[in-house]
Amino acid sequence: MGLLKPSRTGHNGYRYYNQDALVQLQRILLLRGLGLGLPVISQVLDDETDAAEALTGHLESLKQERARLARQIASVTQTIEAVKGGGEIMAEDMFSGFDHTQYKDEVEERWGKDAYAKGDSWWRGMSTEKKAAWKQRSQQLGEDWIAAATAGIAPDSAAAQDIARRHVEWLTGIPGTPASDARGKGDVKAYVTGLGEMYVADPRFAKNYGGAEGAGFVRDGLKIYAAENL
């Protein structure tokens, strides 16, 4: 695809790569690690011509992911110790690393302060058991989407559309989003289709569905469901 072009080609046909090419290779591997497909990586590389600036952004994302994983590891370790020792499990410890407040500014920018406030209040008001159940439901949806995409079925198949239905029902249970206002003025159809596009465009979402290709399958499935049912 021409993503990594050799710096020069010798008379013997050997391809040689200089330092700039190695930097480019590192960027490609980082983006692949985020779940992006090669066509999307090509577009990203075209849009981000300043390698140092782009790598600085990647580095910050990696540091944030490392910190989040460290909190999750500590959280699960504490839970295991508490379960084995018969101790009390504290909710604030159990869900460390699953902190939604890190996305506060982004949510407010995308959907407004009221959307974040409603969602934040809803999450904090849930019991430990309900939080765990909600997280499990979210994880199961992701696994079902990945399984469907891997099986090679069409996005408009009955099986895929059933997952799409469950996905929309899951979204309606999150206060502050247009999907939760299905009987009001919320544009649920536009919200669902727009969210599908974001799953593909944002690597943080795409990785929940096995990468960009899997996210594309989810997007198509949701778009078809929204067109026919919302």
PDB file of C-alpha atoms in Angstrom:
ATOM      1  CA  MET A   1       0.000   0.000   0.000  1.00  0.00           C
ATOM      2  CA  GLY A   2       3.000   2.271   0.169  1.00  0.00           C
ATOM      3  CA  LEU A   3       2.653   3.004   3.884  1.00  0.00           C
ATOM      4  CA  LEU A   4       6.358   2.424   4.468  1.00  0.00           C
ATOM      5  CA  LYS A   5       8.446   3.392   1.479  1.00  0.00           C
ATOM      6  CA  PRO A   6      12.149   2.498   1.343  1.00  0.00           C
ATOM      7  CA  SER A   7      14.603   5.364   1.504  1.00  0.00           C
ATOM      8  CA  ARG A   8      16.392   3.878  -1.481  1.00  0.00           C
ATOM      9  CA  THR A   9      16.693   0.643  -3.398  1.00  0.00           C
ATOM     10  CA  GLY A  10      20.131  -0.816  -4.130  1.00  0.00           C
ATOM     11  CA  HIS A  11      21.300  -2.224  -7.443  1.00  0.00           C
ATOM     12  CA  ASN A  12      20.814  -5.687  -5.972  1.00  0.00           C
ATOM     13  CA  GLY A  13      17.153  -4.957  -5.265  1.00  0.00           C
ATOM     14  CA  TYR A  14      17.624  -4.592  -1.511  1.00  0.00           C
ATOM     15  CA  ARG A  15      15.464  -1.929   0.107  1.00  0.00           C
ATOM     16  CA  TYR A  16      17.084   0.406   2.614  1.00  0.00           C
ATOM     17  CA  TYR A  17      15.323   2.387   5.357  1.00  0.00           C
ATOM     18  CA  ASN A  18      16.730   5.470   7.070  1.00  0.00           C
ATOM     19  CA  GLN A  19      15.798   7.053  10.403  1.00  0.00           C
ATOM     20  CA  ASP A  20      12.710   8.826   9.024  1.00  0.00           C
ATOM     21  CA  ALA A  21      11.440   5.510   7.706  1.00  0.00           C
ATOM     22  CA  LEU A  22      11.963   3.870  11.104  1.00  0.00           C
ATOM     23  CA  VAL A  23       9.973   6.669  12.762  1.00  0.00           C
ATOM     24  CA  GLN A  24       7.218   6.092  10.214  1.00  0.00           C
ATOM     25  CA  LEU A  25       7.274   2.372  10.978  1.00  0.00           C
ATOM     26  CA  GLN A  26       6.910   3.058  14.695  1.00  0.00           C
ATOM     27  CA  ARG A  27       3.873   5.248  14.033  1.00  0.00           C
ATOM     28  CA  ILE A  28       2.316   2.540  11.868  1.00  0.00           C
ATOM     29  CA  LEU A  29       2.837  -0.092  14.581  1.00  0.00           C
ATOM     30  CA  LEU A  30       1.369   2.207  17.246  1.00  0.00           C
ATOM     31  CA  LEU A  31      -1.726   2.835  15.156  1.00  0.00           C
ATOM     32  CA  ARG A  32      -2.085  -0.883  14.436  1.00  0.00           C
ATOM     33  CA  GLY A  33      -1.880  -1.480  18.169  1.00  0.00           C
ATOM     34  CA  LEU A  34      -4.846   0.858  18.599  1.00  0.00           C
ATOM     35  CA  GLY A  35      -6.881  -1.367  16.289  1.00  0.00           C
ATOM     36  CA  LEU A  36      -6.822   0.750  13.136  1.00  0.00           C
ATOM     37  CA  GLY A  37      -6.890  -0.910   9.727  1.00  0.00           C
ATOM     38  CA  LEU A  38      -4.278  -0.112   7.083  1.00  0.00           C
ATOM     39  CA  PRO A  39      -6.521   2.185   4.968  1.00  0.00           C
ATOM     40  CA  VAL A  40      -7.348   4.275   8.054  1.00  0.00           C
ATOM     41  CA  ILE A  41      -3.672   4.386   9.056  1.00  0.00           C
ATOM     42  CA  SER A  42      -2.814   5.685   5.598  1.00  0.00           C
ATOM     43  CA  GLN A  43      -5.314   8.513   6.040  1.00  0.00           C
ATOM     44  CA  VAL A  44      -4.000   9.354   9.515  1.00  0.00           C
ATOM     45  CA  LEU A  45      -0.420   9.511   8.272  1.00  0.00           C
ATOM     46  CA  ASP A  46      -1.469  11.811   5.430  1.00  0.00           C
ATOM     47  CA  ASP A  47      -3.284  14.125   7.860  1.00  0.00           C
ATOM     48  CA  GLU A  48      -0.476  14.203  10.444  1.00  0.00           C
ATOM     49  CA  THR A  49       2.653  15.218   8.572  1.00  0.00           C
ATOM     50  CA  ASP A  50       4.599  16.367  11.653  1.00  0.00           C
ATOM     51  CA  ALA A  51       6.006  13.091  13.000  1.00  0.00           C
ATOM     52  CA  ALA A  52       7.279  14.533  16.301  1.00  0.00           C
ATOM     53  CA  GLU A  53       3.945  16.173  17.076  1.00  0.00           C
ATOM     54  CA  ALA A  54       2.004  13.054  16.123  1.00  0.00           C
ATOM     55  CA  LEU A  55       4.235  10.784  18.229  1.00  0.00           C
ATOM     56  CA  THR A  56       3.856  13.148  21.176  1.00  0.00           C
ATOM     57  CA  GLY A  57       0.113  12.646  20.947  1.00  0.00           C
ATOM     58  CA  HIS A  58       0.558   8.871  20.718  1.00  0.00           C
ATOM     59  CA  LEU A  59       2.873   8.941  23.724  1.00  0.00           C
ATOM     60  CA  GLU A  60       0.324  10.802  25.830  1.00  0.00           C
ATOM     61  CA  SER A  61      -2.373   8.297  24.872  1.00  0.00           C
ATOM     62  CA  LEU A  62      -0.070   5.418  25.806  1.00  0.00           C
ATOM     63  CA  LYS A  63       0.722   6.991  29.191  1.00  0.00           C
ATOM     64  CA  GLN A  64      -2.991   7.443  29.913  1.00  0.00           C
ATOM     65  CA  GLU A  65      -3.694   3.859  28.908  1.00  0.00           C
ATOM     66  CA  ARG A  66      -0.806   2.627  31.093  1.00  0.00           C
ATOM     67  CA  ALA A  67      -2.150   4.549  34.081  1.00  0.00           C
ATOM     68  CA  ARG A  68      -5.667   3.223  33.501  1.00  0.00           C
ATOM     69  CA  LEU A  69      -4.435  -0.364  33.215  1.00  0.00           C
ATOM     70  CA  ALA A  70      -2.334   0.056  36.375  1.00  0.00           C
ATOM     71  CA  ARG A  71      -5.434   1.157  38.293  1.00  0.00           C
ATOM     72  CA  GLN A  72      -7.439  -1.761  36.909  1.00  0.00           C
ATOM     73  CA  ILE A  73      -4.698  -4.250  37.849  1.00  0.00           C
ATOM     74  CA  ALA A  74      -4.584  -2.861  41.385  1.00  0.00           C
ATOM     75  CA  SER A  75      -8.389  -2.924  41.570  1.00  0.00           C
ATOM     76  CA  VAL A  76      -8.713  -6.551  40.449  1.00  0.00           C
ATOM     77  CA  THR A  77      -5.826  -7.584  42.718  1.00  0.00           C
ATOM     78  CA  GLN A  78      -7.582  -6.025  45.723  1.00  0.00           C
ATOM     79  CA  THR A  79     -10.839  -7.738  44.772  1.00  0.00           C
ATOM     80  CA  ILE A  80      -9.133 -11.149  44.527  1.00  0.00           C
ATOM     81  CA  GLU A  81      -7.467 -10.656  47.913  1.00  0.00           C
ATOM     82  CA  ALA A  82     -10.764  -9.576  49.464  1.00  0.00           C
ATOM     83  CA  VAL A  83     -12.644 -12.548  47.997  1.00  0.00           C
ATOM     84  CA  LYS A  84      -9.989 -15.054  49.129  1.00  0.00           C
ATOM     85  CA  GLY A  85      -9.680 -13.518  52.573  1.00  0.00           C
ATOM     86  CA  GLY A  86     -13.386 -12.964  53.116  1.00  0.00           C
ATOM     87  CA  GLY A  87     -12.864  -9.228  53.455  1.00  0.00           C
ATOM     88  CA  GLU A  88     -15.187  -6.422  52.483  1.00  0.00           C
ATOM     89  CA  ILE A  89     -15.055  -5.177  48.902  1.00  0.00           C
ATOM     90  CA  MET A  90     -15.205  -1.378  48.673  1.00  0.00           C
ATOM     91  CA  ALA A  91     -16.948   0.005  45.600  1.00  0.00           C
ATOM     92  CA  GLU A  92     -14.520   2.893  45.179  1.00  0.00           C
ATOM     93  CA  ASP A  93     -11.633   0.397  45.075  1.00  0.00           C
ATOM     94  CA  MET A  94     -13.380  -2.186  42.931  1.00  0.00           C
ATOM     95  CA  PHE A  95     -14.103   0.265  40.137  1.00  0.00           C
ATOM     96  CA  SER A  96     -10.809   2.145  40.191  1.00  0.00           C
ATOM     97  CA  GLY A  97      -9.518   2.297  36.634  1.00  0.00           C
ATOM     98  CA  PHE A  98     -13.033   2.381  35.258  1.00  0.00           C
ATOM     99  CA  ASP A  99     -13.372   6.089  36.069  1.00  0.00           C
ATOM    100  CA  HIS A 100     -15.701   7.869  33.633  1.00  0.00           C
ATOM    101  CA  THR A 101     -14.791  11.357  34.852  1.00  0.00           C
ATOM    102  CA  GLN A 102     -11.673  11.352  32.666  1.00  0.00           C
ATOM    103  CA  TYR A 103     -14.038  11.956  29.724  1.00  0.00           C
ATOM    104  CA  LYS A 104     -15.920  14.836  31.370  1.00  0.00           C
ATOM    105  CA  ASP A 105     -14.570  17.603  29.119  1.00  0.00           C
ATOM    106  CA  GLU A 106     -15.052  15.557  25.975  1.00  0.00           C
ATOM    107  CA  VAL A 107     -18.638  14.592  26.823  1.00  0.00           C
ATOM    108  CA  GLU A 108     -19.557  18.177  27.658  1.00  0.00           C
ATOM    109  CA  GLU A 109     -18.018  19.383  24.417  1.00  0.00           C
ATOM    110  CA  ARG A 110     -19.850  16.778  22.325  1.00  0.00           C
ATOM    111  CA  TRP A 111     -23.242  16.674  24.028  1.00  0.00           C
ATOM    112  CA  GLY A 112     -23.364  19.482  26.610  1.00  0.00           C
ATOM    113  CA  LYS A 113     -22.934  19.860  30.361  1.00  0.00           C
ATOM    114  CA  ASP A 114     -26.439  18.586  31.087  1.00  0.00           C
ATOM    115  CA  ALA A 115     -25.683  15.285  29.345  1.00  0.00           C
ATOM    116  CA  TYR A 116     -22.607  14.722  31.494  1.00  0.00           C
ATOM    117  CA  ALA A 117     -24.369  15.785  34.699  1.00  0.00           C
ATOM    118  CA  LYS A 118     -27.237  13.342  34.133  1.00  0.00           C
ATOM    119  CA  GLY A 119     -24.910  10.482  33.243  1.00  0.00           C
ATOM    120  CA  ASP A 120     -22.613  11.210  36.185  1.00  0.00           C
ATOM    121  CA  SER A 121     -25.521  11.310  38.629  1.00  0.00           C
ATOM    122  CA  TRP A 122     -26.926   8.078  37.215  1.00  0.00           C
ATOM    123  CA  TRP A 123     -23.607   6.221  37.547  1.00  0.00           C
ATOM    124  CA  ARG A 124     -22.857   7.443  41.054  1.00  0.00           C
ATOM    125  CA  GLY A 125     -26.352   6.482  42.169  1.00  0.00           C
ATOM    126  CA  MET A 126     -25.954   2.866  41.107  1.00  0.00           C
ATOM    127  CA  SER A 127     -25.064   0.126  43.559  1.00  0.00           C
ATOM    128  CA  THR A 128     -21.884  -1.900  43.163  1.00  0.00           C
ATOM    129  CA  GLU A 129     -23.934  -4.824  41.864  1.00  0.00           C
ATOM    130  CA  LYS A 130     -25.697  -2.694  39.246  1.00  0.00           C
ATOM    131  CA  LYS A 131     -22.427  -1.158  38.083  1.00  0.00           C
ATOM    132  CA  ALA A 132     -20.943  -4.613  37.651  1.00  0.00           C
ATOM    133  CA  ALA A 133     -24.037  -5.809  35.765  1.00  0.00           C
ATOM    134  CA  TRP A 134     -23.961  -2.777  33.473  1.00  0.00           C
ATOM    135  CA  LYS A 135     -20.279  -3.295  32.716  1.00  0.00           C
ATOM    136  CA  GLN A 136     -20.907  -6.980  31.983  1.00  0.00           C
ATOM    137  CA  ARG A 137     -23.765  -6.084  29.628  1.00  0.00           C
ATOM    138  CA  SER A 138     -21.519  -3.623  27.802  1.00  0.00           C
ATOM    139  CA  GLN A 139     -18.741  -6.203  27.499  1.00  0.00           C
ATOM    140  CA  GLN A 140     -21.161  -8.861  26.243  1.00  0.00           C
ATOM    141  CA  LEU A 141     -22.415  -6.560  23.501  1.00  0.00           C
ATOM    142  CA  GLY A 142     -18.857  -5.991  22.345  1.00  0.00           C
ATOM    143  CA  GLU A 143     -18.122  -9.715  22.325  1.00  0.00           C
ATOM    144  CA  ASP A 144     -21.332 -10.476  20.408  1.00  0.00           C
ATOM    145  CA  TRP A 145     -20.533  -7.843  17.790  1.00  0.00           C
ATOM    146  CA  ILE A 146     -17.016  -9.234  17.340  1.00  0.00           C
ATOM    147  CA  ALA A 147     -18.330 -12.791  17.046  1.00  0.00           C
ATOM    148  CA  ALA A 148     -20.890 -11.728  14.435  1.00  0.00           C
ATOM    149  CA  ALA A 149     -18.334  -9.818  12.385  1.00  0.00           C
ATOM    150  CA  THR A 150     -15.862 -12.710  12.592  1.00  0.00           C
ATOM    151  CA  ALA A 151     -18.542 -15.175  11.486  1.00  0.00           C
ATOM    152  CA  GLY A 152     -18.874 -13.238   8.231  1.00  0.00           C
ATOM    153  CA  ILE A 153     -22.615 -12.609   8.464  1.00  0.00           C
ATOM    154  CA  ALA A 154     -24.128  -9.528   6.841  1.00  0.00           C
ATOM    155  CA  PRO A 155     -24.931  -6.407   8.898  1.00  0.00           C
ATOM    156  CA  ASP A 156     -28.566  -6.661   7.788  1.00  0.00           C
ATOM    157  CA  SER A 157     -28.902 -10.313   8.836  1.00  0.00           C
ATOM    158  CA  ALA A 158     -31.375 -11.246  11.527  1.00  0.00           C
ATOM    159  CA  ALA A 159     -28.600 -12.106  13.971  1.00  0.00           C
ATOM    160  CA  ALA A 160     -26.755  -8.815  13.485  1.00  0.00           C
ATOM    161  CA  GLN A 161     -29.956  -6.799  13.664  1.00  0.00           C
ATOM    162  CA  ASP A 162     -30.881  -8.488  16.945  1.00  0.00           C
ATOM    163  CA  ILE A 163     -27.555  -7.332  18.409  1.00  0.00           C
ATOM    164  CA  ALA A 164     -28.259  -3.851  17.034  1.00  0.00           C
ATOM    165  CA  ARG A 165     -31.655  -3.883  18.772  1.00  0.00           C
ATOM    166  CA  ARG A 166     -30.031  -4.841  22.070  1.00  0.00           C
ATOM    167  CA  HIS A 167     -27.389  -2.161  21.533  1.00  0.00           C
ATOM    168  CA  VAL A 168     -30.019   0.548  21.104  1.00  0.00           C
ATOM    169  CA  GLU A 169     -31.922  -0.732  24.149  1.00  0.00           C
ATOM    170  CA  TRP A 170     -28.650  -0.528  26.096  1.00  0.00           C
ATOM    171  CA  LEU A 171     -28.151   3.066  24.950  1.00  0.00           C
ATOM    172  CA  THR A 172     -31.657   4.062  26.043  1.00  0.00           C
ATOM    173  CA  GLY A 173     -30.715   3.154  29.595  1.00  0.00           C
ATOM    174  CA  ILE A 174     -27.989   5.821  29.783  1.00  0.00           C
ATOM    175  CA  PRO A 175     -29.452   9.144  31.011  1.00  0.00           C
ATOM    176  CA  GLY A 176     -28.421  12.342  29.281  1.00  0.00           C
ATOM    177  CA  THR A 177     -28.172  10.912  25.776  1.00  0.00           C
ATOM    178  CA  PRO A 178     -30.708  11.421  22.950  1.00  0.00           C
ATOM    179  CA  ALA A 179     -31.318   7.672  23.045  1.00  0.00           C
ATOM    180  CA  SER A 180     -32.627   7.959  26.613  1.00  0.00           C
ATOM    181  CA  ASP A 181     -35.170  10.549  25.436  1.00  0.00           C
ATOM    182  CA  ALA A 182     -36.894   8.297  22.927  1.00  0.00           C
ATOM    183  CA  ARG A 183     -40.328   9.661  23.834  1.00  0.00           C
ATOM    184  CA  GLY A 184     -39.214  13.245  23.879  1.00  0.00           C
ATOM    185  CA  LYS A 185     -37.377  15.501  21.499  1.00  0.00           C
ATOM    186  CA  GLY A 186     -34.182  13.509  21.213  1.00  0.00           C
ATOM    187  CA  ASP A 187     -33.170  12.573  17.670  1.00  0.00           C
ATOM    188  CA  VAL A 188     -32.478   8.936  18.471  1.00  0.00           C
ATOM    189  CA  LYS A 189     -31.943   7.924  14.845  1.00  0.00           C
ATOM    190  CA  ALA A 190     -29.261  10.565  14.259  1.00  0.00           C
ATOM    191  CA  TYR A 191     -27.652   9.775  17.603  1.00  0.00           C
ATOM    192  CA  VAL A 192     -27.379   6.050  16.938  1.00  0.00           C
ATOM    193  CA  THR A 193     -26.026   6.465  13.398  1.00  0.00           C
ATOM    194  CA  GLY A 194     -23.623   9.196  14.539  1.00  0.00           C
ATOM    195  CA  LEU A 195     -22.384   7.007  17.370  1.00  0.00           C
ATOM    196  CA  GLY A 196     -21.742   4.227  14.868  1.00  0.00           C
ATOM    197  CA  GLU A 197     -19.563   6.559  12.817  1.00  0.00           C
ATOM    198  CA  MET A 198     -17.667   7.562  15.954  1.00  0.00           C
ATOM    199  CA  TYR A 199     -16.978   3.910  16.775  1.00  0.00           C
ATOM    200  CA  VAL A 200     -15.036   3.719  13.505  1.00  0.00           C
ATOM    201  CA  ALA A 201     -13.354   7.124  13.672  1.00  0.00           C
ATOM    202  CA  ASP A 202     -12.136   6.909  17.286  1.00  0.00           C
ATOM    203  CA  PRO A 203      -9.640   4.107  18.045  1.00  0.00           C
ATOM    204  CA  ARG A 204     -10.694   4.100  21.710  1.00  0.00           C
ATOM    205  CA  PHE A 205     -14.143   2.903  20.643  1.00  0.00           C
ATOM    206  CA  ALA A 206     -12.996   0.759  17.726  1.00  0.00           C
ATOM    207  CA  LYS A 207     -10.859  -1.457  19.961  1.00  0.00           C
ATOM    208  CA  ASN A 208     -14.015  -2.530  21.823  1.00  0.00           C
ATOM    209  CA  TYR A 209     -15.194  -4.160  18.592  1.00  0.00           C
ATOM    210  CA  GLY A 210     -11.956  -5.768  17.497  1.00  0.00           C
ATOM    211  CA  GLY A 211     -10.556  -2.794  15.597  1.00  0.00           C
ATOM    212  CA  ALA A 212     -11.625  -0.565  12.746  1.00  0.00           C
ATOM    213  CA  GLU A 213     -13.075  -3.368  10.608  1.00  0.00           C
ATOM    214  CA  GLY A 214     -15.200  -4.697  13.459  1.00  0.00           C
ATOM    215  CA  ALA A 215     -16.332  -1.176  14.313  1.00  0.00           C
ATOM    216  CA  GLY A 216     -17.325  -0.734  10.661  1.00  0.00           C
ATOM    217  CA  PHE A 217     -19.543  -3.798  10.958  1.00  0.00           C
ATOM    218  CA  VAL A 218     -21.187  -2.329  14.078  1.00  0.00           C
ATOM    219  CA  ARG A 219     -21.683   1.010  12.332  1.00  0.00           C
ATOM    220  CA  ASP A 220     -23.363  -0.641   9.349  1.00  0.00           C
ATOM    221  CA  GLY A 221     -25.566  -2.784  11.579  1.00  0.00           C
ATOM    222  CA  LEU A 222     -26.709   0.177  13.656  1.00  0.00           C
ATOM    223  CA  LYS A 223     -27.295   2.300  10.569  1.00  0.00           C
ATOM    224  CA  ILE A 224     -29.546  -0.351   9.037  1.00  0.00           C
ATOM    225  CA  TYR A 225     -31.440  -0.832  12.303  1.00  0.00           C
ATOM    226  CA  ALA A 226     -31.905   2.918  12.756  1.00  0.00           C
ATOM    227  CA  ALA A 227     -33.203   3.354   9.204  1.00  0.00           C
ATOM    228  CA  GLU A 228     -35.769   0.599   9.613  1.00  0.00           C
ATOM    229  CA  ASN A 229     -36.839   1.026  13.244  1.00  0.00           C
ATOM    230  CA  LEU A 230     -36.119   4.536  14.564  1.00  0.00           C
TER     231      LEU A 230
END
